[in-house]
XYZ file of C-alpha atoms in Angstrom:
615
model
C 9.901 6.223 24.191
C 9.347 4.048 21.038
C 8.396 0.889 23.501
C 6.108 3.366 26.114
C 4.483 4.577 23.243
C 3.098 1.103 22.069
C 2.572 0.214 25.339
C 0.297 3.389 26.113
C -1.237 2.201 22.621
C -2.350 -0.961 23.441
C -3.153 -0.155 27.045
C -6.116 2.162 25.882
C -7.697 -0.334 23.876
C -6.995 -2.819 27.313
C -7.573 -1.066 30.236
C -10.219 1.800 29.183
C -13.515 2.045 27.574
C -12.037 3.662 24.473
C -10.559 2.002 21.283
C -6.852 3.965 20.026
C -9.419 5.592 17.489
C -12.055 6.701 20.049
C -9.152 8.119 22.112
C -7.866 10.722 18.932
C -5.098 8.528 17.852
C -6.496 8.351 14.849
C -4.259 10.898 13.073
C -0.840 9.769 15.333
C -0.845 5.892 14.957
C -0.840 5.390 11.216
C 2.557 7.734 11.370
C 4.610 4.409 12.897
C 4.801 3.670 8.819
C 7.486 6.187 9.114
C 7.942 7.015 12.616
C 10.001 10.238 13.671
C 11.417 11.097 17.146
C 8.360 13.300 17.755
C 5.981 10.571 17.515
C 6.289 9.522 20.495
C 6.167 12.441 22.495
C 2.492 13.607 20.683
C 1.207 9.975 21.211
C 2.358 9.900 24.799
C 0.438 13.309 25.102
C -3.099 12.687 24.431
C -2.702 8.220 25.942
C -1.218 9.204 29.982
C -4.251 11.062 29.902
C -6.650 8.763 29.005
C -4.737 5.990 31.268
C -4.807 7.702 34.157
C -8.561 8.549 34.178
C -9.467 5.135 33.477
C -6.930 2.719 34.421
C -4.094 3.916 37.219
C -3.304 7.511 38.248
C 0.266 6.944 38.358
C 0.954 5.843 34.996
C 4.331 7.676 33.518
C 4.140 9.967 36.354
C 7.024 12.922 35.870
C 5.465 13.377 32.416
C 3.537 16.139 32.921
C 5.129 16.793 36.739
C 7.971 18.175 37.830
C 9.824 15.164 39.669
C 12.091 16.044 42.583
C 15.599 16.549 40.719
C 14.174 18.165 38.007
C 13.982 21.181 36.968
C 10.765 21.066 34.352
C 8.797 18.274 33.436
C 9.786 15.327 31.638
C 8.024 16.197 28.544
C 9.373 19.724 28.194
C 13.208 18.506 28.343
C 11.794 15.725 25.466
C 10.893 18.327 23.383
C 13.893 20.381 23.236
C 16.284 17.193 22.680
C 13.966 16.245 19.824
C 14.470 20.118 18.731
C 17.686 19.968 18.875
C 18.608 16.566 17.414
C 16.598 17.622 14.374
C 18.535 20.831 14.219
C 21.677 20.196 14.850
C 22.666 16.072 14.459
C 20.181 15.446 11.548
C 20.046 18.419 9.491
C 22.759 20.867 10.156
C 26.302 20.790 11.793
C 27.007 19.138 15.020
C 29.955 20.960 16.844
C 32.038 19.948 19.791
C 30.593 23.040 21.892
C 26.969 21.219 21.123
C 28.450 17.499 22.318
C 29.684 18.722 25.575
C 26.844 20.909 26.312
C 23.884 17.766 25.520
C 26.112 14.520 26.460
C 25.471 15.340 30.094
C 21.801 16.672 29.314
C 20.636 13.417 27.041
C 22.648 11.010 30.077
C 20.225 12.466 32.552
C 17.427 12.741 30.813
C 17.802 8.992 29.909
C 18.478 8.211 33.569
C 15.308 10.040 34.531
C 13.247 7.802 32.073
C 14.535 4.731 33.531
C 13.517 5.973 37.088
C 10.546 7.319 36.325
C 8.840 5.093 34.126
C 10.389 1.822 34.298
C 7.354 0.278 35.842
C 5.020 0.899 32.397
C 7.952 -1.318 30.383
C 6.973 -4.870 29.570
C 8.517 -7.553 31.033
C 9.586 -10.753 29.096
C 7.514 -13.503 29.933
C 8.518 -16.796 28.158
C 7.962 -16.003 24.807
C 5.204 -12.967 25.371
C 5.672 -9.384 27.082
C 3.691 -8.725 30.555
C 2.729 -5.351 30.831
C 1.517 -4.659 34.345
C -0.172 -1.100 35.198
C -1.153 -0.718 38.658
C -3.969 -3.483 39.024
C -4.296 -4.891 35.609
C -2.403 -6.789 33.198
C -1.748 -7.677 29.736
C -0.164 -9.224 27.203
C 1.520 -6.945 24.587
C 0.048 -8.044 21.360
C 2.606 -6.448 19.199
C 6.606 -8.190 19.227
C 9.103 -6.278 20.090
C 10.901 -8.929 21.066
C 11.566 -12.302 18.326
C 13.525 -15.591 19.534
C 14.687 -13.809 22.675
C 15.871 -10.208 21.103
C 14.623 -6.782 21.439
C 13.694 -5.156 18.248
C 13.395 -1.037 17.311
C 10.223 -0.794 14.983
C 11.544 1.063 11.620
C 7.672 1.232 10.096
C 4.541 -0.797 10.712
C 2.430 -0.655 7.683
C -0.186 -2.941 5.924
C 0.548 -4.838 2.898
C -2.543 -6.593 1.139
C -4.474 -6.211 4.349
C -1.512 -7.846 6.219
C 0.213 -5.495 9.055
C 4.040 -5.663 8.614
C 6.635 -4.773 11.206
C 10.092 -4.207 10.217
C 12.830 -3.268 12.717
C 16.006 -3.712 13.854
C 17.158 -6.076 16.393
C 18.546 -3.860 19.123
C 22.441 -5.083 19.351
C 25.200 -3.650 19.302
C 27.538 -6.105 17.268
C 24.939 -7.429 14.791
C 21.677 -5.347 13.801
C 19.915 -7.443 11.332
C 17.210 -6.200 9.668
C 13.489 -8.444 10.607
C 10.291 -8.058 9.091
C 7.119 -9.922 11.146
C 3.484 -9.871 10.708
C 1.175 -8.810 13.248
C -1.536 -10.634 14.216
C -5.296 -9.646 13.234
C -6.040 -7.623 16.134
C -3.051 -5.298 15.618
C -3.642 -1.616 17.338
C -2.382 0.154 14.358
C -5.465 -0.940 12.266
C -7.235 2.352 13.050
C -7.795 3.630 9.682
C -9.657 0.625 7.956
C -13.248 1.440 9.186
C -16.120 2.057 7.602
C -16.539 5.394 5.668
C -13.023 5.902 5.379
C -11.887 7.881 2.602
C -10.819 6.957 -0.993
C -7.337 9.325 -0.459
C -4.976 10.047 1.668
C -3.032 12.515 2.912
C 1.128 12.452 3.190
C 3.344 15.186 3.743
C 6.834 14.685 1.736
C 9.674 16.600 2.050
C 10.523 18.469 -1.076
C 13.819 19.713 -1.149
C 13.892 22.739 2.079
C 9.771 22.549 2.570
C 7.088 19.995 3.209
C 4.218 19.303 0.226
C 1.208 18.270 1.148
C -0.402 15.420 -0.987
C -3.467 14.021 -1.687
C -2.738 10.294 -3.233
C -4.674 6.710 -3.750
C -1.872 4.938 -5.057
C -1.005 1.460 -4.535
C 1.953 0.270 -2.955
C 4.760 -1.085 -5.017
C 4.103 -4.235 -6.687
C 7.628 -6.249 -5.959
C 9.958 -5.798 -3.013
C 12.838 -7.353 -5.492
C 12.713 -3.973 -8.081
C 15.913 -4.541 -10.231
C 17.379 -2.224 -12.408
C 15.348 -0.235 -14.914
C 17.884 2.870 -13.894
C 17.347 4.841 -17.456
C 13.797 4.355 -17.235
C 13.294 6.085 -13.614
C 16.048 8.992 -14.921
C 13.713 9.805 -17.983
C 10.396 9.920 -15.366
C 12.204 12.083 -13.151
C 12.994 14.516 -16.030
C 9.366 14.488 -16.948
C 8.291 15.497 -14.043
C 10.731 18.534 -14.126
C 9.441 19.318 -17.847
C 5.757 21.095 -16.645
C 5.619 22.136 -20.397
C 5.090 18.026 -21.492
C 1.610 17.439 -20.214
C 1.632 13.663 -20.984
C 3.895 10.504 -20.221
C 3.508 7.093 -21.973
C 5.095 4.241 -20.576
C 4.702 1.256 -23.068
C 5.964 -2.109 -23.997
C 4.719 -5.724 -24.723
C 3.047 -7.401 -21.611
C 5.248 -9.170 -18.807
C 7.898 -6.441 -18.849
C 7.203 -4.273 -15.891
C 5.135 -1.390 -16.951
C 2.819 -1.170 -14.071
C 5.949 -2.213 -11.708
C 7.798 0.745 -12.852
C 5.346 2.698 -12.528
C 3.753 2.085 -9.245
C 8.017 1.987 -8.500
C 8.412 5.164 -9.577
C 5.259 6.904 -7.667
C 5.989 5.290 -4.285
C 9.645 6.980 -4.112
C 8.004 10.235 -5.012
C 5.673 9.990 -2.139
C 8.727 8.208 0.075
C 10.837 11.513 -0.666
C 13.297 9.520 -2.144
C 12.936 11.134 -5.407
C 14.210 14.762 -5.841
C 11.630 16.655 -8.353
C 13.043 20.132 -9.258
C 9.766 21.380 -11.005
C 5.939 21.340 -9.740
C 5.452 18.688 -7.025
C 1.722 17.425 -7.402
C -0.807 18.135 -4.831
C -3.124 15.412 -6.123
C -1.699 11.750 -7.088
C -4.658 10.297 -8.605
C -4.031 6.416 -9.708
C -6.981 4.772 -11.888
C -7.210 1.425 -13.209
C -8.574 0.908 -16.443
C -11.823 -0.933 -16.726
C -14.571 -0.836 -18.794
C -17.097 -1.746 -15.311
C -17.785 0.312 -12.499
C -19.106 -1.014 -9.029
C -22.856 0.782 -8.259
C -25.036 0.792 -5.693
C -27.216 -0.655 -8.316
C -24.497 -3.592 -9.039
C -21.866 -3.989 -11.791
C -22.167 -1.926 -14.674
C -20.691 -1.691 -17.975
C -19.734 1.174 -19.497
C -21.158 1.642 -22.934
C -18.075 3.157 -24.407
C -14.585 4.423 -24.506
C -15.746 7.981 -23.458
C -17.605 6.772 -20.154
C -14.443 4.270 -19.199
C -12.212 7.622 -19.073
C -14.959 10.054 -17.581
C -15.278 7.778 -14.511
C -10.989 8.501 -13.944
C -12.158 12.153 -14.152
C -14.618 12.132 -11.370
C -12.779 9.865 -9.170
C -10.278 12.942 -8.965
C -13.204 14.412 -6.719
C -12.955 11.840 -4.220
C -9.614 13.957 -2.774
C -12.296 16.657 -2.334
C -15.659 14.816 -1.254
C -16.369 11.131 0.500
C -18.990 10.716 -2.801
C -19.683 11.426 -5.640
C -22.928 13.233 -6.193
C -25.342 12.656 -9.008
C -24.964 15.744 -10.768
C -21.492 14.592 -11.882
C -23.118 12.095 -13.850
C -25.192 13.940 -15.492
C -22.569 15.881 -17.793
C -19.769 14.181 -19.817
C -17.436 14.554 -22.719
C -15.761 17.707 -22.421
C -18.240 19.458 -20.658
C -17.454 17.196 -17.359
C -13.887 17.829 -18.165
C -14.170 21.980 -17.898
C -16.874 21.214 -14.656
C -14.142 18.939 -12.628
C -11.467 21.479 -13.703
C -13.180 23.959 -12.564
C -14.157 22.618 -9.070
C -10.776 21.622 -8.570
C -9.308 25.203 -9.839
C -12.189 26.579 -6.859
C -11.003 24.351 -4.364
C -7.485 25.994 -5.019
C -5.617 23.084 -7.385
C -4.259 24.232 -11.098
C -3.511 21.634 -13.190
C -0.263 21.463 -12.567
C -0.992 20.318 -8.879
C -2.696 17.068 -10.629
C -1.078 13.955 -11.613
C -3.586 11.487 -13.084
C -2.378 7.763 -13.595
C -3.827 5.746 -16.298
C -3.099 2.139 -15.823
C -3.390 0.002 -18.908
C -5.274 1.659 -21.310
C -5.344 -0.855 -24.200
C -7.619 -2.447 -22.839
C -10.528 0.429 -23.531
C -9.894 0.236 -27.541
C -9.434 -1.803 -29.630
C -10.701 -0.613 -32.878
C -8.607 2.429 -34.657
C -11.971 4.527 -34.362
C -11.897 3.509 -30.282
C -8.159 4.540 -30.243
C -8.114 7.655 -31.443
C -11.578 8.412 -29.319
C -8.852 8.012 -26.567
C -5.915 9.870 -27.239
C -8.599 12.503 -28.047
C -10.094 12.451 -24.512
C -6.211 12.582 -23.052
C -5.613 15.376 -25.218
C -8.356 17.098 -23.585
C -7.988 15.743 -20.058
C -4.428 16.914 -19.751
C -4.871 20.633 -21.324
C -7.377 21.462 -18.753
C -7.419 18.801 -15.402
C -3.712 17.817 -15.112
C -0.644 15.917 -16.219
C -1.346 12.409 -17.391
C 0.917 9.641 -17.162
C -0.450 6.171 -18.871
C 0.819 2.226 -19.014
C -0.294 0.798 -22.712
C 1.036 -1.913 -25.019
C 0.153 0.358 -27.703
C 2.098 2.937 -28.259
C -0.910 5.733 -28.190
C -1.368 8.762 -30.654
C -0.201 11.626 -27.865
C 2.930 14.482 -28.115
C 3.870 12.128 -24.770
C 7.624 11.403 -23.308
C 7.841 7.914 -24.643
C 9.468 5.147 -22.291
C 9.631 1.798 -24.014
C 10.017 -1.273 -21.386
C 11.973 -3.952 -22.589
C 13.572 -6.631 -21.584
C 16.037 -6.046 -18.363
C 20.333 -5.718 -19.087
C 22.182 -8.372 -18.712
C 23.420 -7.486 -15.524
C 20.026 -6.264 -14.220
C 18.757 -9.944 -15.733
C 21.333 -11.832 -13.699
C 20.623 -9.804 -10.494
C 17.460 -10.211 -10.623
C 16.940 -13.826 -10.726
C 20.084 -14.412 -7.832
C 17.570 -12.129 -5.332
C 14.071 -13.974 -6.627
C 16.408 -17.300 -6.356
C 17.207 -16.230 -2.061
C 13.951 -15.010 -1.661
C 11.704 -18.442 -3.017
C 15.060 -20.677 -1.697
C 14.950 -22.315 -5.491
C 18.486 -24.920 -5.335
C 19.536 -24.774 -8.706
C 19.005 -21.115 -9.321
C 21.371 -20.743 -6.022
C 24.004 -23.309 -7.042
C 24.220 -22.406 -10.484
C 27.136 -20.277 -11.938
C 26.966 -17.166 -13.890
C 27.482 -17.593 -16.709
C 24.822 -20.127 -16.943
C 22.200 -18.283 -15.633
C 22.837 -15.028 -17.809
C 22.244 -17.759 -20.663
C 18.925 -18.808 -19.262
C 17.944 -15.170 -18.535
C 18.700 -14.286 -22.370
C 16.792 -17.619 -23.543
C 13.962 -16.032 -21.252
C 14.805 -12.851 -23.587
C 15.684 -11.425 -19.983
C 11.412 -10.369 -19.339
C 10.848 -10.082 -15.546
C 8.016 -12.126 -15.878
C 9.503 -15.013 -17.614
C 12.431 -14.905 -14.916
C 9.843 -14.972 -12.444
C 8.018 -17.940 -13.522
C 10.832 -19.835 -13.771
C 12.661 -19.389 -10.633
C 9.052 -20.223 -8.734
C 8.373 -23.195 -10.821
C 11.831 -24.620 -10.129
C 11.776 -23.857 -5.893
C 8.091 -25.648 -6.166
C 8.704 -28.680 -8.308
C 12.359 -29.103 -7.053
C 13.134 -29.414 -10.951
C 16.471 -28.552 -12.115
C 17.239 -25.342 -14.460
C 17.440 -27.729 -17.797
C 13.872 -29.745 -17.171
C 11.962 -25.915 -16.595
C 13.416 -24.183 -19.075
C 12.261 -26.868 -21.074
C 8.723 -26.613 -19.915
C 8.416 -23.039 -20.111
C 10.126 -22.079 -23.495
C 8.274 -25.235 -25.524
C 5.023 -23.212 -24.856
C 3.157 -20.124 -26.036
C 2.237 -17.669 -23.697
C -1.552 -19.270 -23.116
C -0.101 -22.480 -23.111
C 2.396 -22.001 -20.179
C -0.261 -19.891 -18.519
C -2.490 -23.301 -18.534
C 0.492 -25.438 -17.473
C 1.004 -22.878 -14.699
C -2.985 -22.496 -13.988
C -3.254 -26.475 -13.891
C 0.176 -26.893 -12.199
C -0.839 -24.375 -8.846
C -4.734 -26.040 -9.029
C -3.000 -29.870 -8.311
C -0.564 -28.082 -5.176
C -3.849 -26.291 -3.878
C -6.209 -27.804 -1.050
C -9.586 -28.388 -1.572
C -11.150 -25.394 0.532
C -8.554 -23.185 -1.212
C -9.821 -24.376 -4.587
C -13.329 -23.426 -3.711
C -12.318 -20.019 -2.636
C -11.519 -18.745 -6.422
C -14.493 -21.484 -8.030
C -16.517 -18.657 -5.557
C -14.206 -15.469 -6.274
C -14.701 -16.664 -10.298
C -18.786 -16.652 -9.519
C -19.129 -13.084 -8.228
C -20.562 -10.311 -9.784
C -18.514 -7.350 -7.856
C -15.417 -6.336 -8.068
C -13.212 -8.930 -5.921
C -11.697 -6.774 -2.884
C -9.870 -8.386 -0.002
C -12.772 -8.023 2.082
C -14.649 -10.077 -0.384
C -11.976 -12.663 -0.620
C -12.544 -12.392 3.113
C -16.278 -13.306 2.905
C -15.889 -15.790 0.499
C -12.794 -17.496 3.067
C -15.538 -17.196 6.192
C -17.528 -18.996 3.978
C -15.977 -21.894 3.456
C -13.785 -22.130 6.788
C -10.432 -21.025 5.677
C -8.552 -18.361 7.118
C -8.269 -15.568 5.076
C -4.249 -15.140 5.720
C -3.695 -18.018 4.994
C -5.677 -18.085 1.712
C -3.622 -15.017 0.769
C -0.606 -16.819 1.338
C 0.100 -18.227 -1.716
C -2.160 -15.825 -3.785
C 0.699 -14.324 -5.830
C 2.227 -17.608 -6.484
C -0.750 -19.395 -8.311
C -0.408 -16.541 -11.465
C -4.037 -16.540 -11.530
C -4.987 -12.887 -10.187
C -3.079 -9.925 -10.544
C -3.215 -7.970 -7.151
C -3.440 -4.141 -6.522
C -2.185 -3.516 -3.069
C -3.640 -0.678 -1.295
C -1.849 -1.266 2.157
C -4.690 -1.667 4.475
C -6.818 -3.563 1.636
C -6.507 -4.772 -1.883
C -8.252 -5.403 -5.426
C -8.056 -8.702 -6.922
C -8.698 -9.151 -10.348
C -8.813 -12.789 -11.806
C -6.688 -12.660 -15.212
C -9.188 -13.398 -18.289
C -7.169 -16.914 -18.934
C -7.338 -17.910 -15.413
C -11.190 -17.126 -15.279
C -12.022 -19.592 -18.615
C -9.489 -22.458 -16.435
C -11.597 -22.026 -13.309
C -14.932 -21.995 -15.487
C -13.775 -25.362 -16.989
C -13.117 -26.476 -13.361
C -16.600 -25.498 -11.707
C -17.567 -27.503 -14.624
C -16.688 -30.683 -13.171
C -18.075 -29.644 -9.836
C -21.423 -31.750 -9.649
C -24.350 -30.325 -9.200
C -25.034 -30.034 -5.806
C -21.888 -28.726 -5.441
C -22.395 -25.666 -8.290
C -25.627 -24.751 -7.039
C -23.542 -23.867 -3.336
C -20.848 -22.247 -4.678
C -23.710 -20.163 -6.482
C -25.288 -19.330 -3.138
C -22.099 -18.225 -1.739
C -21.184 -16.416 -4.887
C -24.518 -14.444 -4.251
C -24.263 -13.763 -0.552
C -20.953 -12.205 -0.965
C -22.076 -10.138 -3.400
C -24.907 -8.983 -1.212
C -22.859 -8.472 1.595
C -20.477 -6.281 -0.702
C -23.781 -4.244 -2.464
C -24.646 -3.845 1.593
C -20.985 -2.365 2.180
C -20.772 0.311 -0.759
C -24.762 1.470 0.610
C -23.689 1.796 4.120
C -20.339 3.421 3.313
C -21.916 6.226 1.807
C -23.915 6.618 3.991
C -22.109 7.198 6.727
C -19.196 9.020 5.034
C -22.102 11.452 3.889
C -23.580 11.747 7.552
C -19.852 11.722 9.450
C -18.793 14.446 6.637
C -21.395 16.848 7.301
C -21.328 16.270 10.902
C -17.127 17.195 11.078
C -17.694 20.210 8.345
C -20.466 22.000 9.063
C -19.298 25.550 9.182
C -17.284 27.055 6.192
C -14.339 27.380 8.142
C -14.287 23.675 8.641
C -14.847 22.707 5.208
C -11.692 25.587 4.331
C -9.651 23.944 6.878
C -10.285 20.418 5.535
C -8.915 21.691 2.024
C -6.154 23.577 3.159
């Protein structure tokens, strides 16, 4: 069903006038992330219609018809094995009376999917799969099959703008896990078009019902999470306390904050954290900066106050595709009690609201600024919702304090054995022990420290003694230079004058800028994003389908120096590209709200609508 579904996918797109989005697969595609054995069936549902009227009449016939043999349709008998697996097999108690009576049932109904709809399979061609549907063929686009074996998809989702697909090759002595990319012109990119909302919506089972949630946060930062056990405990216990309002997650820089915390939110929203109290309805993560992207270009907020205001009314955004202008025209406290009120009309208390404050040092400074802050949390989480912040500084708030530190020992040593696999660095892999729990407490066992070293060694082919050397000889600026001018020698010359053009612009840098600026100077954009985490100079905020870059502030005076030495011709078109991505970037953010505002209006007109869309 998994494979027919896919097929019936890409077949749309193929074979009929319609894209998957056109054809109201909108909602049922972005579910492969987590697919379930219903899927299928509700994807197979609204595609053999559309492929018969346009393409061949006897696609998957015995779907909807009653085949001789049988005694209802196809679909019907489906259903009630998907009923009853989820009933019985998944969540409740199998007995032998249920084996005997379904064995028979799920051999014939498996038998009767062979029979009838063998001829919609693909059929291995070389290295591709040939799907042929009465006249027409095609190539399947997506690979369900990888050096000659079958694979079972176990999620499809983007990562940094890059669709993933990890399965399961289908064997029944060895099932190794495989993750691939798909190619650009994947069928499950149906929710990246213009006009598409700031938040989504998940449903996650919480303990014996299923909560509803409005979220915008990123996915996790680091597939290789190690350790920080304690850490995740005391989050999980906050989130059971609904009389502690605020959170405060702190530590010097390098340690993991934002990792834990982004860590810590995705397993909420995977369901793989239990929360005993008040589940939120509303996951709202915000960045802290002290410039917003305008219609009217970059701005800069003028203080403290308007940094945190802007987190306020980005809440709204799970309500509305914009922000109107008569949000900005009231602030302090005032636009407090106004969002908390629109939020308390639309049927959200503020317990339902989790607010995420990422990095908040870097909106004060002064004492004066700081305690301007901790007075606008104060305020923020008596009246909108809980709060839970990432600082160095340990700010003035009755929060649950969770200092990050360095790692354990143990967590140390783990850590740099699965970085040492995954970047295939020799002497991290051949080393003992005991010698590498001494370099991980020389690196005072920080996660980022680890990090650097274990990539500088795979790159440079260095053993453990020379990098060490290199790395704990220097201050923190200084091995961010060595770093900065290490990566800038290993890079190619279009890659270089990628980030001389990402370093130039005026908006915020987005993947589809990075995008722009890679069109620009004929470099494809995956492959520019290839070794984007490895240079150290951006920090990434991965939003699945897209993501933010932000160029750190030491990296940014390094590339300055660089365009520097550009000559003059070549400065004056980097300029010009600098300034027709940010036009085409202004354009975007004009015609986004634009449409949202006309498609909004169009879907909700009635009051019924717009109380369905909350509900």
């Amino acid at each position: 069903m998994q494979t027919l579904s896919i097929v019936s996918i890409e077949a749309i797109r193929e074979l009929t006038p319609f894209s998957p989005a056109e054809a109201n697969l909108t909602q049922l595609v972005p579910r492969f992330a987590q697919p379930s054995e219903g899927l299928y069936g509700e994807i197979l549902e609204v595609a053999i219609s559309s492929i018969r009227s346009h393409a061949t009449k006897n696609f998957m016939v015995g779907w909807f018809e009653v085949t001789e043999g049988a005694h209802q349709c196809f679909s019907k008998d489906l259903n009630a094995w998907v009923e009853f697996r989820n009933k019985k097999p998944a969540h409740g108690v199998l007995s032998r009376a249920d084996a005997q009576l379904w064995v028979p049932k799920l051999i014939d109904l498996t038998e009767r999917a062979l029979r009838c709809f063998s001829n919609a399979l693909p059929v291995i061609d070389g290295a591709k799969l040939r799907v042929s549907l009465g006249d027409s063929e095609f190539n399947l686009v997506t690979p369900l099959i990888y050096h000659g074996r079958a694979i079972v998809v176990a999620g499809i989702t983007p990562r940094k703008g890059i669709w993933k697909l990890k399965g399961q090759f289908l064997n029944v002595d060895v099932s190794d896990e495989v993750m691939l990319d798909l190619p650009s012109n994947t069928v499950f990119d149906v929710g990246v078009e213009l006009g598409s909302l700031r938040f989504d919506l998940k449903d996650v089972d919480v303990g014996d019902r299923v909560q509803s949630v409005y979220y915008n946060v990123p996915v996790r930062q680091t597939d290789t999470f190690e350790g920080r056990t304690k850490e995740l405990d005391t989050l999980k216990e906050w989130m059971k306390d609904e009389d502690t309002r605020y959170c405060l997650i702190y530590g010097d820089g390098g340690f993991g904050k934002t990792t834990l915390a982004l860590e810590f939110l995705n397993r909420l929203l995977e369901g793989e954290i239990e929360v005993d109290g008040k589940f939120p309805s509303v996951i709202s993560y915000y960045s802290s900066k002290m410039t917003r992207w305008t219609s009217d270009g970059l701005v800069h907020f003028k203080g403290v106050s308007d940094a945190m205001e802007d987190s306020i009314r980005e809440l709204l955004l799970c309500l509305y595709p914009v922000i109107e202008k008569k949000w900005y025209q009231v602030s302090g406290t005032a636009l407090i009690d106004k969002v908390a009120g629109e939020l308390a009309e639309q049927k959200f208390q503020r317990d339902d609201v989790l607010l995420v404050l990422d990095n908040t040092e870097t909106l004060a400074t002064s004492p004066e600024k700081v305690e301007e802050l901790s007075d606008f949390f104060k305020k923020a989480g008596k009246k909108v919702g809980r709060i839970l912040i990432t600082s160095r500084r340990r700010e003035f708030l009755p929060a649950t304090g969770i200092q990050v530190a360095g790692l354990s020992d143990a967590e140390a040593l783990r850590l740099m054995r699965r970085l040492g696999n995954e970047y295939a660095a020799v002497a991290i892999n051949q080393a003992g022990d005991p010698w590498l729990r001494q370099v991980c407490a020389q690196l005072t066992n920080k996660p980022l420290l680890i990090d650097t070293l274990v990539k500088y060694i795979a790159r440079s082919g260095s053993g453990i003694d020379a990098a060490l050397e290199q790395i704990m000889r220097k201050t923190s600026d200084e091995l961010l230079e060595f770093l900065y001018q290490d990566a800038w020698m290993r890079i190619d010359d279009l890659r270089r004058r990628v980030f001389l053009i990402l370093v130039s612009l005026a908006c915020p840098i987005d993947g589809r800028c990075v995008g722009d600026a890679c069109q620009e100077v004929g470099l494809q954009h995956v492959d520019f994003q290839s070794g984007l985490d490895e240079t150290y100079f951006v920090t990434t905020t991965d939003r699945g389908a897209t993501y933010d870059v932000e160029i750190v502030e030491l990296a940014k005076q390094f590339f300055l120096k660089q365009l520097q030495r550009v000559d003059a011709a070549g400065r004056d078109e980097i300029k010009r590209i600098a300034e027709k991505v940010d036009k085409q970037a202004l354009r975007r953010e004009q015609l986004e709200k634009a449409y949202v505002r006309d498609r909004v209006a169009d879907a909700f007109r009635s009051q019924y609508a717009k109380a369905a869309k909350i509900a």
